[in-house]
PDB file of C-alpha atoms and ligand atoms in Angstrom:
ATOM      1  CA  MET A   1      31.874 117.963 -48.454  1.00 91.00           C
ATOM      2  CA  ARG A   2      31.037 117.293 -44.805  1.00 94.00           C
ATOM      3  CA  GLN A   3      31.812 113.675 -43.768  1.00 96.00           C
ATOM      4  CA  LEU A   4      29.923 111.543 -41.264  1.00 96.00           C
ATOM      5  CA  LEU A   5      31.752 108.459 -39.994  1.00 98.00           C
ATOM      6  CA  ILE A   6      29.565 105.836 -38.339  1.00 98.00           C
ATOM      7  CA  ILE A   7      31.993 103.798 -36.313  1.00 97.00           C
ATOM      8  CA  GLY A   8      31.216 100.446 -34.683  1.00 97.00           C
ATOM      9  CA  ILE A   9      33.000 100.428 -31.321  1.00 96.00           C
ATOM     10  CA  GLY A  10      32.328  96.836 -30.262  1.00 96.00           C
ATOM     11  CA  ALA A  11      29.932  95.704 -27.568  1.00 95.00           C
ATOM     12  CA  GLY A  12      31.667  96.207 -24.242  1.00 90.00           C
ATOM     13  CA  ASP A  13      35.436  95.963 -24.006  1.00 92.00           C
ATOM     14  CA  PRO A  14      37.302  99.029 -25.385  1.00 92.00           C
ATOM     15  CA  ASP A  15      39.832  96.482 -26.724  1.00 94.00           C
ATOM     16  CA  PHE A  16      37.174  95.344 -29.216  1.00 95.00           C
ATOM     17  CA  ILE A  17      37.955  98.440 -31.312  1.00 96.00           C
ATOM     18  CA  THR A  18      39.454  97.506 -34.693  1.00 97.00           C
ATOM     19  CA  MET A  19      42.475  99.134 -36.325  1.00 97.00           C
ATOM     20  CA  GLN A  20      40.133 100.527 -38.977  1.00 98.00           C
ATOM     21  CA  ALA A  21      37.981 102.108 -36.249  1.00 97.00           C
ATOM     22  CA  ILE A  22      41.049 103.696 -34.622  1.00 97.00           C
ATOM     23  CA  LYS A  23      42.042 105.221 -37.974  1.00 97.00           C
ATOM     24  CA  ALA A  24      38.497 106.524 -38.447  1.00 97.00           C
ATOM     25  CA  LEU A  25      38.354 107.920 -34.880  1.00 96.00           C
ATOM     26  CA  ASN A  26      41.479 109.926 -35.695  1.00 97.00           C
ATOM     27  CA  ARG A  27      39.804 111.579 -38.688  1.00 96.00           C
ATOM     28  CA  VAL A  28      36.921 112.963 -36.622  1.00 95.00           C
ATOM     29  CA  ASP A  29      36.712 116.670 -35.702  1.00 94.00           C
ATOM     30  CA  VAL A  30      33.432 116.472 -33.759  1.00 93.00           C
ATOM     31  CA  PHE A  31      31.969 113.416 -32.048  1.00 92.00           C
ATOM     32  CA  LEU A  32      28.192 113.379 -31.689  1.00 90.00           C
ATOM     33  CA  ILE A  33      27.565 111.700 -28.346  1.00 84.00           C
ATOM     34  CA  PRO A  34      24.042 110.571 -27.460  1.00 79.00           C
ATOM     35  CA  ASP A  35      22.798 111.116 -23.916  1.00 77.00           C
ATOM     36  CA  LYS A  36      20.118 108.560 -23.097  1.00 72.00           C
ATOM     37  CA  GLY A  37      19.525 109.564 -19.476  1.00 67.00           C
ATOM     38  CA  ASP A  38      20.853 108.287 -16.166  1.00 59.00           C
ATOM     39  CA  GLU A  39      20.500 104.605 -16.912  1.00 54.00           C
ATOM     40  CA  LYS A  40      22.829 104.757 -19.896  1.00 65.00           C
ATOM     41  CA  GLN A  41      25.461 107.098 -18.405  1.00 71.00           C
ATOM     42  CA  ALA A  42      27.913 104.205 -18.409  1.00 72.00           C
ATOM     43  CA  LEU A  43      27.521 103.804 -22.189  1.00 75.00           C
ATOM     44  CA  LYS A  44      28.054 107.515 -22.748  1.00 77.00           C
ATOM     45  CA  GLN A  45      31.150 107.448 -20.551  1.00 80.00           C
ATOM     46  CA  LEU A  46      32.485 104.456 -22.450  1.00 82.00           C
ATOM     47  CA  ARG A  47      32.243 106.391 -25.715  1.00 84.00           C
ATOM     48  CA  LEU A  48      34.119 109.323 -24.208  1.00 83.00           C
ATOM     49  CA  ASP A  49      36.746 106.952 -22.748  1.00 86.00           C
ATOM     50  CA  ILE A  50      37.244 105.466 -26.201  1.00 90.00           C
ATOM     51  CA  CYS A  51      37.876 108.943 -27.635  1.00 89.00           C
ATOM     52  CA  ASP A  52      40.346 109.753 -24.846  1.00 89.00           C
ATOM     53  CA  ARG A  53      42.146 106.464 -25.248  1.00 92.00           C
ATOM     54  CA  TYR A  54      42.457 106.232 -29.023  1.00 95.00           C
ATOM     55  CA  VAL A  55      42.299 109.736 -30.457  1.00 94.00           C
ATOM     56  CA  GLU A  56      45.696 111.377 -30.787  1.00 94.00           C
ATOM     57  CA  ARG A  57      44.574 114.699 -32.239  1.00 90.00           C
ATOM     58  CA  GLU A  58      42.396 117.558 -31.095  1.00 88.00           C
ATOM     59  CA  PHE A  59      38.708 116.853 -31.176  1.00 86.00           C
ATOM     60  CA  SER A  60      35.513 118.141 -29.667  1.00 87.00           C
ATOM     61  CA  TRP A  61      32.216 116.504 -28.935  1.00 86.00           C
ATOM     62  CA  ARG A  62      28.614 117.572 -28.884  1.00 87.00           C
ATOM     63  CA  GLU A  63      26.142 115.793 -26.649  1.00 84.00           C
ATOM     64  CA  PHE A  64      22.556 115.492 -27.693  1.00 80.00           C
ATOM     65  CA  CYS A  65      19.590 114.257 -25.677  1.00 79.00           C
ATOM     66  CA  VAL A  66      18.050 111.193 -27.267  1.00 77.00           C
ATOM     67  CA  PRO A  67      14.275 111.644 -27.199  1.00 76.00           C
ATOM     68  CA  LYS A  68      12.267 109.014 -25.313  1.00 78.00           C
ATOM     69  CA  ARG A  69      10.265 106.537 -27.367  1.00 77.00           C
ATOM     70  CA  GLU A  70       6.517 106.470 -26.694  1.00 78.00           C
ATOM     71  CA  SER A  71       5.705 103.030 -25.236  1.00 75.00           C
ATOM     72  CA  GLU A  72       1.900 103.127 -25.474  1.00 80.00           C
ATOM     73  CA  GLY A  73       0.080 102.445 -28.747  1.00 81.00           C
ATOM     74  CA  ASP A  74       1.337 101.235 -32.121  1.00 82.00           C
ATOM     75  CA  TYR A  75       4.947  99.982 -31.823  1.00 82.00           C
ATOM     76  CA  LYS A  76       6.032 100.646 -35.423  1.00 81.00           C
ATOM     77  CA  ALA A  77       4.422 104.107 -35.534  1.00 84.00           C
ATOM     78  CA  ASN A  78       6.133 104.990 -32.241  1.00 84.00           C
ATOM     79  CA  VAL A  79       9.517 103.851 -33.570  1.00 84.00           C
ATOM     80  CA  ALA A  80       9.028 105.877 -36.788  1.00 82.00           C
ATOM     81  CA  GLN A  81       8.175 108.990 -34.755  1.00 84.00           C
ATOM     82  CA  TRP A  82      11.152 108.427 -32.476  1.00 83.00           C
ATOM     83  CA  HIS A  83      13.533 108.028 -35.433  1.00 83.00           C
ATOM     84  CA  ALA A  84      12.198 111.235 -36.989  1.00 84.00           C
ATOM     85  CA  GLU A  85      12.970 113.099 -33.758  1.00 85.00           C
ATOM     86  CA  ILE A  86      16.509 111.668 -33.632  1.00 86.00           C
ATOM     87  CA  ALA A  87      17.002 112.567 -37.318  1.00 87.00           C
ATOM     88  CA  GLU A  88      16.138 116.170 -36.483  1.00 88.00           C
ATOM     89  CA  ALA A  89      18.728 116.165 -33.702  1.00 86.00           C
ATOM     90  CA  TYR A  90      21.404 114.803 -36.094  1.00 88.00           C
ATOM     91  CA  GLU A  91      20.428 117.356 -38.698  1.00 89.00           C
ATOM     92  CA  ARG A  92      20.830 120.239 -36.244  1.00 89.00           C
ATOM     93  CA  LEU A  93      24.234 118.961 -35.114  1.00 89.00           C
ATOM     94  CA  LEU A  94      25.497 118.285 -38.628  1.00 90.00           C
ATOM     95  CA  THR A  95      24.661 121.769 -39.822  1.00 89.00           C
ATOM     96  CA  GLU A  96      27.012 123.047 -37.097  1.00 88.00           C
ATOM     97  CA  VAL A  97      29.904 120.952 -38.469  1.00 89.00           C
ATOM     98  CA  PRO A  98      32.022 122.988 -40.938  1.00 90.00           C
ATOM     99  CA  GLU A  99      31.424 122.023 -44.582  1.00 90.00           C
ATOM    100  CA  ASP A 100      34.874 120.431 -44.826  1.00 93.00           C
ATOM    101  CA  GLY A 101      34.648 118.909 -41.318  1.00 95.00           C
ATOM    102  CA  VAL A 102      34.305 115.309 -40.175  1.00 96.00           C
ATOM    103  CA  ALA A 103      31.649 114.223 -37.660  1.00 95.00           C
ATOM    104  CA  GLY A 104      31.686 110.854 -35.928  1.00 95.00           C
ATOM    105  CA  LEU A 105      28.944 108.707 -34.452  1.00 95.00           C
ATOM    106  CA  LEU A 106      30.120 105.859 -32.239  1.00 95.00           C
ATOM    107  CA  VAL A 107      27.747 102.932 -32.492  1.00 95.00           C
ATOM    108  CA  TRP A 108      27.659 100.230 -29.832  1.00 94.00           C
ATOM    109  CA  GLY A 109      28.664  96.858 -31.287  1.00 96.00           C
ATOM    110  CA  ASP A 110      28.144  96.935 -35.033  1.00 98.00           C
ATOM    111  CA  PRO A 111      25.855  99.410 -36.822  1.00 98.00           C
ATOM    112  CA  SER A 112      24.245  96.636 -38.890  1.00 97.00           C
ATOM    113  CA  LEU A 113      22.592  94.821 -36.005  1.00 97.00           C
ATOM    114  CA  TYR A 114      19.559  96.099 -34.076  1.00 96.00           C
ATOM    115  CA  ASP A 115      20.695  99.665 -34.429  1.00 94.00           C
ATOM    116  CA  SER A 116      18.826 102.328 -36.344  1.00 91.00           C
ATOM    117  CA  THR A 117      21.635 104.796 -36.959  1.00 94.00           C
ATOM    118  CA  LEU A 118      21.996 103.784 -40.630  1.00 96.00           C
ATOM    119  CA  ARG A 119      18.237 104.004 -41.254  1.00 93.00           C
ATOM    120  CA  ILE A 120      18.148 107.432 -39.626  1.00 92.00           C
ATOM    121  CA  VAL A 121      21.150 108.622 -41.654  1.00 94.00           C
ATOM    122  CA  ASP A 122      19.427 107.393 -44.856  1.00 94.00           C
ATOM    123  CA  SER A 123      16.335 109.412 -43.935  1.00 91.00           C
ATOM    124  CA  LEU A 124      18.536 112.491 -43.397  1.00 91.00           C
ATOM    125  CA  LYS A 125      19.945 112.024 -46.888  1.00 91.00           C
ATOM    126  CA  GLU A 126      16.441 111.759 -48.302  1.00 90.00           C
ATOM    127  CA  ARG A 127      15.364 114.979 -46.597  1.00 88.00           C
ATOM    128  CA  GLY A 128      18.392 116.634 -48.195  1.00 89.00           C
ATOM    129  CA  ARG A 129      18.495 119.612 -45.834  1.00 89.00           C
ATOM    130  CA  VAL A 130      22.157 119.068 -44.910  1.00 91.00           C
ATOM    131  CA  ALA A 131      24.777 117.862 -47.405  1.00 91.00           C
ATOM    132  CA  PHE A 132      27.140 115.118 -46.262  1.00 94.00           C
ATOM    133  CA  GLU A 133      28.788 111.843 -47.281  1.00 96.00           C
ATOM    134  CA  HIS A 134      28.940 108.920 -44.909  1.00 97.00           C
ATOM    135  CA  GLU A 135      31.064 105.840 -44.292  1.00 98.00           C
ATOM    136  CA  VAL A 136      30.428 102.835 -42.064  1.00 98.00           C
ATOM    137  CA  ILE A 137      33.157 101.146 -40.060  1.00 98.00           C
ATOM    138  CA  PRO A 138      32.137  97.710 -38.742  1.00 98.00           C
ATOM    139  CA  GLY A 139      32.464  96.674 -35.100  1.00 98.00           C
ATOM    140  CA  ILE A 140      32.277  93.507 -33.010  1.00 98.00           C
ATOM    141  CA  THR A 141      28.683  92.660 -32.108  1.00 98.00           C
ATOM    142  CA  ALA A 142      27.380  91.333 -28.807  1.00 98.00           C
ATOM    143  CA  VAL A 143      26.536  88.143 -30.716  1.00 98.00           C
ATOM    144  CA  GLN A 144      30.187  87.559 -31.604  1.00 98.00           C
ATOM    145  CA  VAL A 145      31.263  88.309 -28.038  1.00 98.00           C
ATOM    146  CA  LEU A 146      28.672  85.866 -26.668  1.00 98.00           C
ATOM    147  CA  ALA A 147      29.932  83.088 -28.950  1.00 98.00           C
ATOM    148  CA  ALA A 148      33.575  83.810 -28.090  1.00 98.00           C
ATOM    149  CA  LYS A 149      32.964  83.885 -24.339  1.00 98.00           C
ATOM    150  CA  HIS A 150      31.106  80.575 -24.417  1.00 98.00           C
ATOM    151  CA  ARG A 151      33.640  79.194 -26.917  1.00 98.00           C
ATOM    152  CA  ILE A 152      30.888  78.018 -29.279  1.00 98.00           C
ATOM    153  CA  PRO A 153      30.196  78.408 -32.993  1.00 98.00           C
ATOM    154  CA  LEU A 154      26.870  80.121 -33.664  1.00 97.00           C
ATOM    155  CA  ASN A 155      25.636  77.615 -36.232  1.00 96.00           C
ATOM    156  CA  ARG A 156      25.514  73.857 -36.466  1.00 95.00           C
ATOM    157  CA  ILE A 157      27.247  72.539 -39.618  1.00 95.00           C
ATOM    158  CA  GLY A 158      25.430  73.863 -42.675  1.00 94.00           C
ATOM    159  CA  GLU A 159      22.504  75.111 -40.562  1.00 95.00           C
ATOM    160  CA  PRO A 160      21.063  78.627 -40.239  1.00 96.00           C
ATOM    161  CA  VAL A 161      20.856  80.827 -37.152  1.00 97.00           C
ATOM    162  CA  LEU A 162      17.987  83.182 -36.483  1.00 98.00           C
ATOM    163  CA  VAL A 163      18.837  86.439 -34.693  1.00 98.00           C
ATOM    164  CA  THR A 164      15.694  87.828 -33.134  1.00 97.00           C
ATOM    165  CA  THR A 165      14.269  89.790 -30.224  1.00 97.00           C
ATOM    166  CA  GLY A 166      12.818  88.727 -26.887  1.00 97.00           C
ATOM    167  CA  ARG A 167       9.466  90.109 -28.013  1.00 93.00           C
ATOM    168  CA  LYS A 168       9.439  87.701 -31.005  1.00 95.00           C
ATOM    169  CA  LEU A 169      10.680  84.654 -29.092  1.00 96.00           C
ATOM    170  CA  ALA A 170       7.984  85.155 -26.454  1.00 95.00           C
ATOM    171  CA  GLN A 171       5.461  84.443 -29.246  1.00 94.00           C
ATOM    172  CA  GLY A 172       6.839  80.887 -29.608  1.00 92.00           C
ATOM    173  CA  TRP A 173       9.796  78.936 -30.975  1.00 93.00           C
ATOM    174  CA  PRO A 174      10.270  79.867 -34.658  1.00 92.00           C
ATOM    175  CA  SER A 175       9.552  77.014 -37.040  1.00 87.00           C
ATOM    176  CA  GLU A 176      12.319  75.374 -39.076  1.00 87.00           C
ATOM    177  CA  VAL A 177      15.138  76.802 -36.960  1.00 94.00           C
ATOM    178  CA  GLU A 178      17.328  74.868 -34.529  1.00 95.00           C
ATOM    179  CA  THR A 179      19.363  77.803 -33.207  1.00 98.00           C
ATOM    180  CA  VAL A 180      18.111  81.213 -32.115  1.00 98.00           C
ATOM    181  CA  VAL A 181      20.096  84.206 -30.856  1.00 98.00           C
ATOM    182  CA  VAL A 182      18.035  86.621 -28.785  1.00 98.00           C
ATOM    183  CA  MET A 183      18.760  90.308 -28.228  1.00 98.00           C
ATOM    184  CA  LEU A 184      16.744  93.167 -26.748  1.00 96.00           C
ATOM    185  CA  ASP A 185      14.922  90.908 -24.311  1.00 97.00           C
ATOM    186  CA  GLY A 186      13.315  92.954 -21.586  1.00 91.00           C
ATOM    187  CA  GLU A 187      10.745  90.285 -20.795  1.00 91.00           C
ATOM    188  CA  LEU A 188      12.745  87.106 -20.041  1.00 97.00           C
ATOM    189  CA  ALA A 189      11.353  85.420 -23.144  1.00 97.00           C
ATOM    190  CA  PHE A 190      13.335  82.231 -22.437  1.00 97.00           C
ATOM    191  CA  THR A 191      11.019  81.638 -19.453  1.00 97.00           C
ATOM    192  CA  LYS A 192       7.955  81.783 -21.726  1.00 96.00           C
ATOM    193  CA  ILE A 193       8.826  78.912 -24.076  1.00 95.00           C
ATOM    194  CA  ASP A 194       8.737  75.139 -23.521  1.00 94.00           C
ATOM    195  CA  PRO A 195      12.324  74.359 -22.369  1.00 95.00           C
ATOM    196  CA  THR A 196      12.194  70.665 -23.325  1.00 95.00           C
ATOM    197  CA  GLY A 197      15.216  69.683 -25.410  1.00 95.00           C
ATOM    198  CA  LEU A 198      16.728  73.188 -25.430  1.00 97.00           C
ATOM    199  CA  GLU A 199      20.093  74.432 -24.168  1.00 98.00           C
ATOM    200  CA  ILE A 200      20.987  78.066 -23.541  1.00 98.00           C
ATOM    201  CA  PHE A 201      24.214  80.095 -23.606  1.00 98.00           C
ATOM    202  CA  TRP A 202      23.504  83.392 -21.830  1.00 98.00           C
ATOM    203  CA  GLY A 203      25.658  86.459 -21.162  1.00 98.00           C
ATOM    204  CA  ALA A 204      25.087  89.835 -19.532  1.00 98.00           C
ATOM    205  CA  HIS A 205      27.392  92.885 -19.662  1.00 96.00           C
ATOM    206  CA  LEU A 206      29.593  90.924 -22.048  1.00 97.00           C
ATOM    207  CA  GLY A 207      33.140  92.202 -22.387  1.00 95.00           C
ATOM    208  CA  THR A 208      32.885  94.413 -19.299  1.00 93.00           C
ATOM    209  CA  PRO A 209      34.100  93.897 -15.717  1.00 93.00           C
ATOM    210  CA  SER A 210      30.477  93.071 -14.774  1.00 95.00           C
ATOM    211  CA  GLU A 211      30.204  90.202 -17.272  1.00 98.00           C
ATOM    212  CA  VAL A 212      28.085  87.199 -16.179  1.00 98.00           C
ATOM    213  CA  LEU A 213      27.852  83.942 -18.134  1.00 98.00           C
ATOM    214  CA  VAL A 214      25.539  80.953 -17.636  1.00 98.00           C
ATOM    215  CA  SER A 215      25.037  77.913 -19.876  1.00 98.00           C
ATOM    216  CA  GLY A 216      23.270  74.571 -19.677  1.00 98.00           C
ATOM    217  CA  ASP A 217      19.931  72.860 -20.252  1.00 98.00           C
ATOM    218  CA  LEU A 218      17.326  75.594 -20.346  1.00 98.00           C
ATOM    219  CA  ALA A 219      15.056  73.852 -17.840  1.00 97.00           C
ATOM    220  CA  ALA A 220      17.948  73.452 -15.398  1.00 98.00           C
ATOM    221  CA  VAL A 221      19.447  76.980 -15.590  1.00 98.00           C
ATOM    222  CA  ALA A 222      16.480  79.281 -16.354  1.00 98.00           C
ATOM    223  CA  ASP A 223      15.935  80.216 -12.677  1.00 98.00           C
ATOM    224  CA  GLU A 224      19.652  80.843 -12.167  1.00 98.00           C
ATOM    225  CA  ILE A 225      19.663  83.222 -15.169  1.00 98.00           C
ATOM    226  CA  VAL A 226      16.591  85.087 -13.890  1.00 98.00           C
ATOM    227  CA  GLU A 227      18.258  85.496 -10.509  1.00 98.00           C
ATOM    228  CA  LYS A 228      21.683  86.533 -11.888  1.00 98.00           C
ATOM    229  CA  ARG A 229      20.085  88.942 -14.348  1.00 98.00           C
ATOM    230  CA  ALA A 230      18.131  90.637 -11.549  1.00 97.00           C
ATOM    231  CA  ARG A 231      21.250  90.857  -9.378  1.00 97.00           C
ATOM    232  CA  SER A 232      23.284  92.263 -12.257  1.00 96.00           C
ATOM    233  CA  ARG A 233      20.634  94.901 -12.898  1.00 94.00           C
ATOM    234  CA  ALA A 234      20.523  95.829  -9.198  1.00 95.00           C
ATOM    235  CA  GLU A 235      24.335  96.109  -8.995  1.00 94.00           C
ATOM    236  CA  ASN A 236      24.846  98.046 -12.242  1.00 90.00           C
ATOM    237  CA  GLY A 237      21.596  99.999 -12.446  1.00 88.00           C
ATOM    238  CA  TRP A 238      20.873  98.447 -15.871  1.00 88.00           C
ATOM    239  CA  VAL A 239      21.437  95.204 -17.705  1.00 93.00           C
ATOM    240  CA  MET A 240      22.094  94.200 -21.321  1.00 94.00           C
ATOM    241  CA  ASP A 241      21.975  90.509 -22.086  1.00 98.00           C
ATOM    242  CA  THR A 242      22.150  88.289 -25.146  1.00 98.00           C
ATOM    243  CA  TYR A 243      21.661  84.557 -25.424  1.00 98.00           C
ATOM    244  CA  LEU A 244      21.736  81.666 -27.825  1.00 98.00           C
ATOM    245  CA  ILE A 245      19.224  78.812 -27.484  1.00 98.00           C
ATOM    246  CA  ARG A 246      19.486  75.644 -29.542  1.00 97.00           C
ATOM    247  CA  ARG A 247      17.909  72.232 -29.706  1.00 95.00           C
ATOM    248  CA  THR A 248      20.046  69.594 -28.047  1.00 92.00           C
TER     249      THR A 248
HETATM  250  C1  LIG B   1      20.125  98.095 -29.469  1.00 55.34           C
HETATM  251  S1  LIG B   1      20.871  96.514 -29.532  1.00 55.34           S
HETATM  252  C2  LIG B   1      22.445  96.922 -30.139  1.00 55.34           C
HETATM  253  C3  LIG B   1      23.226  95.744 -30.651  1.00 55.34           C
HETATM  254  C4  LIG B   1      24.595  96.172 -31.158  1.00 55.34           C
HETATM  255  N1  LIG B   1      24.479  96.984 -32.365  1.00 55.34           N
HETATM  256  C5  LIG B   1      25.515  94.992 -31.446  1.00 55.34           C
HETATM  257  O1  LIG B   1      26.073  94.935 -32.535  1.00 55.34           O
HETATM  258  O2  LIG B   1      25.690  94.163 -30.546  1.00 55.34           O
HETATM  259  C6  LIG B   1      21.132  96.283 -27.821  1.00 55.34           C
HETATM  260  C7  LIG B   1      21.116  94.804 -27.455  1.00 55.34           C
HETATM  261  O3  LIG B   1      22.373  94.236 -27.789  1.00 55.34           O
HETATM  262  C8  LIG B   1      22.728  93.270 -26.824  1.00 55.34           C
HETATM  263  N2  LIG B   1      23.988  93.703 -26.200  1.00 55.34           N
HETATM  264  C9  LIG B   1      24.735  94.758 -26.569  1.00 55.34           C
HETATM  265  N3  LIG B   1      25.843  94.825 -25.842  1.00 55.34           N
HETATM  266  C10 LIG B   1      25.812  93.788 -24.995  1.00 55.34           C
HETATM  267  C11 LIG B   1      26.713  93.311 -24.001  1.00 55.34           C
HETATM  268  N4  LIG B   1      27.867  93.928 -23.738  1.00 55.34           N
HETATM  269  N5  LIG B   1      26.365  92.202 -23.315  1.00 55.34           N
HETATM  270  C12 LIG B   1      25.219  91.556 -23.592  1.00 55.34           C
HETATM  271  N6  LIG B   1      24.355  91.955 -24.508  1.00 55.34           N
HETATM  272  C13 LIG B   1      24.643  93.050 -25.206  1.00 55.34           C
HETATM  273  C14 LIG B   1      21.589  93.187 -25.836  1.00 55.34           C
HETATM  274  O4  LIG B   1      20.704  92.164 -26.278  1.00 55.34           O
HETATM  275  C15 LIG B   1      20.939  94.536 -25.981  1.00 55.34           C
HETATM  276  O5  LIG B   1      19.588  94.503 -25.596  1.00 55.34           O
END
């Protein structure tokens, strides 16, 4: 039976790869490499660099263009449509993998967190047009890297942490939570909430040579983060940032 290995590659530094991931990488015959356009060329290159660095056997790779998500209209319907289009791309590529072959998908960070690969793979299984078994190999998430770089635990003793998106935080501080980790924030949501009594631990391009870290009282450092984020985007052509905000 065809195998599909979904391998978490860590969020930034190629040294984040685990021993289990290296073993899995060395089972793969064909890597399926997404191409998300110019802005994400660096991420594509990083995946290829990981293959070159860790794979000690012959392998090939197939690039596929990731369709663009419609930004106008209903968000959830657009995401569902987008996932269906990606599922079709996976299906086409998987049918080209020999029936006893192993395909690999390298997922940024860990596949369990704000990544739809596993949902898309489940939908492929449901459609049942291509037979395969799949395995998931965990990776180090941007959230773990953020905590390590700032040398902080994520939670206060016995307290929960909410991991959410910039879009959600912009709607207001979630009730009954003291600590929030924010990902996928294209709208500087930390500037849209009341900063009183909040501290922030922010990081962009974590684990890469372009890494930037800022921490402090939100009111005091918000402008510095906005400025450093803009500069980082200008210098790199794109920016990925994650932050933790908690009540002081
Ligand atoms: C689509 S999610 C993928 C998360 C990934 N699966 C993980 O485990 O970290 C992309 C978001 O992750 C965060 N992120 C990923 N890599 C990052 C990095 N190296 N530095 C800062 N944030 C990062 C950013 O919030 C970005 O918008």
